[in-house]
Amino acid sequence: MASAPAKAILCGEHAVVYSSPAIAVPITQAKTSVRIQPWIQAPSGSVWIDAPDIHLSTARSDLPPTHPLSVLLNLIESDLRRGPLPAFRMKITSTIPVASGLGSGAAVSVAVLRAVYAFVSRPLPLERLNELAYQVEKIHHGTPSGIDNTVITYARPVFFQRGHPLQFLRIAQPFTLVLANSGQPSRTADVVADVRRAWQENPETYQDYFNQIASLVNRARAALETGDHTALGQLLDHNHALLQQIGVSSPILDTLTQAARQAGALGAKLSGAGRGGNLIALSQPERAPEIAAALTQAGAKNVFITTVEAVHE
Ligand code: PMV
């Protein structure tokens, strides 16, 4: 059985596409798992896919070539350079809500890659796994920064900056996040493309937003390394305000982040692409149920409480 966790972007989204740093954490409470078994007597290259969470039960040959699983299996075959794969049956199960900014797509890619390479007994170092998962992200999302596949591959809190060596974060004290979905669907590729247009029209203004975000991400890193959650909460609020200015918040996200703050969150912001999708609220552990209830009351979906564990090495 291979698996991969969900993720949340703590701060720095969008600016990260323009080479500012960003921080993301794995959410180990939700994950995608993949189990593979040989498919006896089926011809090489045959794959039977069962993914009950998305009501999919099909042969690979019946999927359109643009389907994410077709893309992934073709990529694996070309990377392995050994012709068609031996026939197998693959069961994909996931507790990560789909299209919610929790990285469900990247988690499927990482878990399937792990499972198939193990099935054909080929080693897959984390660095190579991350590169392959990034190639899949690029096919689906246009110009992704690579932060999603990276945090999911390594399953550790990351300080990620395009074009710079990956850094793992020290987390001095565990912290509690309330995650919620706005219920408003949003496509990452569209929002990223809109930001690009706005940046092209107003390069100086947008560069200034990205610089301000870079500075707060560095301060958030220091707050995580010293366990200063009050400071971290303020930085998350500040990041949300900058994301509003960039134009990626929405009335629902603003209402929900405000509801979380009123219920006692140390800070709250949209997380991921925005215009809908996910939000996070940093909470003292004992306040989290109240914040979760306030978010549900204000209309949020898939609300859950999670702890990001301390990391000392
Ligand atoms: O929508 P999500 O959770 O996959 O996050 C997208 C994050 C962006 O910074 C907006 C895009 C990217 O590729 O980093």
mmCIF file of N, CA and C and ligand atoms in Angstrom, residues 7 9 12-17 100-103 137 141 143-148 188 192 271-274, ligand 1:
data_model
loop_
_atom_site.group_PDB
_atom_site.id
_atom_site.type_symbol
_atom_site.label_atom_id
_atom_site.label_comp_id
_atom_site.label_asym_id
_atom_site.label_seq_id
_atom_site.Cartn_x
_atom_site.Cartn_y
_atom_site.Cartn_z
ATOM 1 N N LYS A 7 -2.301 18.519 1.990
ATOM 2 C CA LYS A 7 -1.411 19.645 2.353
ATOM 3 C C LYS A 7 -2.242 20.908 2.530
ATOM 4 N N ILE A 9 -1.371 25.244 2.287
ATOM 5 C CA ILE A 9 -0.391 26.322 2.169
ATOM 6 C C ILE A 9 -0.647 27.273 3.336
ATOM 7 N N GLY A 12 2.014 32.608 1.542
ATOM 8 C CA GLY A 12 2.874 32.840 0.383
ATOM 9 C C GLY A 12 2.315 32.387 -0.949
ATOM 10 N N GLU A 13 1.069 31.829 -0.982
ATOM 11 C CA GLU A 13 0.533 31.391 -2.267
ATOM 12 C C GLU A 13 0.446 32.565 -3.251
ATOM 13 N N HIS A 14 0.391 32.264 -4.494
ATOM 14 C CA HIS A 14 0.405 33.211 -5.626
ATOM 15 C C HIS A 14 1.763 33.897 -5.773
ATOM 16 N N ALA A 15 2.240 34.575 -4.729
ATOM 17 C CA ALA A 15 3.557 35.202 -4.853
ATOM 18 C C ALA A 15 4.614 34.140 -5.159
ATOM 19 N N VAL A 16 4.371 32.904 -4.685
ATOM 20 C CA VAL A 16 5.339 31.814 -4.888
ATOM 21 C C VAL A 16 5.527 31.497 -6.377
ATOM 22 N N VAL A 17 4.490 31.771 -7.173
ATOM 23 C CA VAL A 17 4.605 31.540 -8.626
ATOM 24 C C VAL A 17 5.653 32.499 -9.211
ATOM 25 N N SER A 100 -10.542 20.961 -3.263
ATOM 26 C CA SER A 100 -10.779 21.783 -2.081
ATOM 27 C C SER A 100 -9.521 22.534 -1.668
ATOM 28 N N GLY A 101 -8.478 22.497 -2.503
ATOM 29 C CA GLY A 101 -7.243 23.184 -2.140
ATOM 30 C C GLY A 101 -6.389 22.388 -1.166
ATOM 31 N N LEU A 102 -6.753 21.118 -0.935
ATOM 32 C CA LEU A 102 -5.966 20.296 -0.012
ATOM 33 C C LEU A 102 -5.000 19.380 -0.759
ATOM 34 N N GLY A 103 -4.871 19.595 -2.048
ATOM 35 C CA GLY A 103 -3.853 18.857 -2.809
ATOM 36 C C GLY A 103 -4.274 17.453 -3.194
ATOM 37 N N GLU A 137 1.583 17.958 -12.535
ATOM 38 C CA GLU A 137 0.964 19.241 -12.154
ATOM 39 C C GLU A 137 1.029 20.225 -13.329
ATOM 40 N N HIS A 141 -2.085 22.162 -14.670
ATOM 41 C CA HIS A 141 -2.300 23.492 -14.088
ATOM 42 C C HIS A 141 -1.543 24.617 -14.775
ATOM 43 N N THR A 143 1.067 26.765 -15.033
ATOM 44 C CA THR A 143 2.339 27.271 -14.490
ATOM 45 C C THR A 143 2.402 27.105 -12.974
ATOM 46 N N PRO A 144 2.313 25.877 -12.485
ATOM 47 C CA PRO A 144 2.336 25.704 -11.030
ATOM 48 C C PRO A 144 3.723 25.999 -10.477
ATOM 49 N N SER A 145 3.764 26.442 -9.231
ATOM 50 C CA SER A 145 5.067 26.727 -8.616
ATOM 51 C C SER A 145 5.799 25.442 -8.254
ATOM 52 N N GLY A 146 5.041 24.364 -7.982
ATOM 53 C CA GLY A 146 5.668 23.115 -7.537
ATOM 54 C C GLY A 146 5.569 22.912 -6.035
ATOM 55 N N ILE A 147 4.945 23.840 -5.330
ATOM 56 C CA ILE A 147 4.896 23.705 -3.863
ATOM 57 C C ILE A 147 4.005 22.528 -3.425
ATOM 58 N N ASP A 148 2.898 22.295 -4.159
ATOM 59 C CA ASP A 148 1.963 21.235 -3.746
ATOM 60 C C ASP A 148 2.629 19.858 -3.823
ATOM 61 N N THR A 188 -7.742 26.466 -9.855
ATOM 62 C CA THR A 188 -6.432 27.075 -9.607
ATOM 63 C C THR A 188 -5.865 27.704 -10.880
ATOM 64 N N VAL A 192 -4.741 31.614 -11.193
ATOM 65 C CA VAL A 192 -3.325 31.921 -11.435
ATOM 66 C C VAL A 192 -3.195 32.737 -12.741
ATOM 67 N N SER A 271 -6.483 29.848 1.717
ATOM 68 C CA SER A 271 -5.290 29.011 1.537
ATOM 69 C C SER A 271 -5.373 28.352 0.169
ATOM 70 N N GLY A 272 -4.331 28.546 -0.639
ATOM 71 C CA GLY A 272 -4.357 27.983 -1.992
ATOM 72 C C GLY A 272 -4.721 29.068 -2.984
ATOM 73 N N ALA A 273 -5.409 28.670 -4.043
ATOM 74 C CA ALA A 273 -5.647 29.604 -5.144
ATOM 75 C C ALA A 273 -6.622 30.731 -4.807
ATOM 76 N N GLY A 274 -7.586 30.471 -3.910
ATOM 77 C CA GLY A 274 -8.560 31.506 -3.566
ATOM 78 C C GLY A 274 -9.729 31.579 -4.529
HETATM 79 O O1 PMV B 1 -5.094 25.732 -5.267
HETATM 80 P P1 PMV B 1 -3.949 25.091 -4.599
HETATM 81 O O2 PMV B 1 -4.173 24.743 -3.180
HETATM 82 O O3 PMV B 1 -3.331 23.974 -5.364
HETATM 83 O O4 PMV B 1 -2.793 26.184 -4.460
HETATM 84 C C1 PMV B 1 -2.310 26.917 -5.514
HETATM 85 C C2 PMV B 1 -1.177 27.741 -5.025
HETATM 86 C C3 PMV B 1 -0.763 28.850 -5.979
HETATM 87 O O5 PMV B 1 0.318 29.526 -5.362
HETATM 88 C C4 PMV B 1 -1.897 29.821 -6.202
HETATM 89 C C5 PMV B 1 -0.318 28.280 -7.312
HETATM 90 C C6 PMV B 1 0.985 27.533 -7.275
HETATM 91 O O6 PMV B 1 1.251 26.824 -8.249
HETATM 92 O O7 PMV B 1 1.764 27.663 -6.314
#
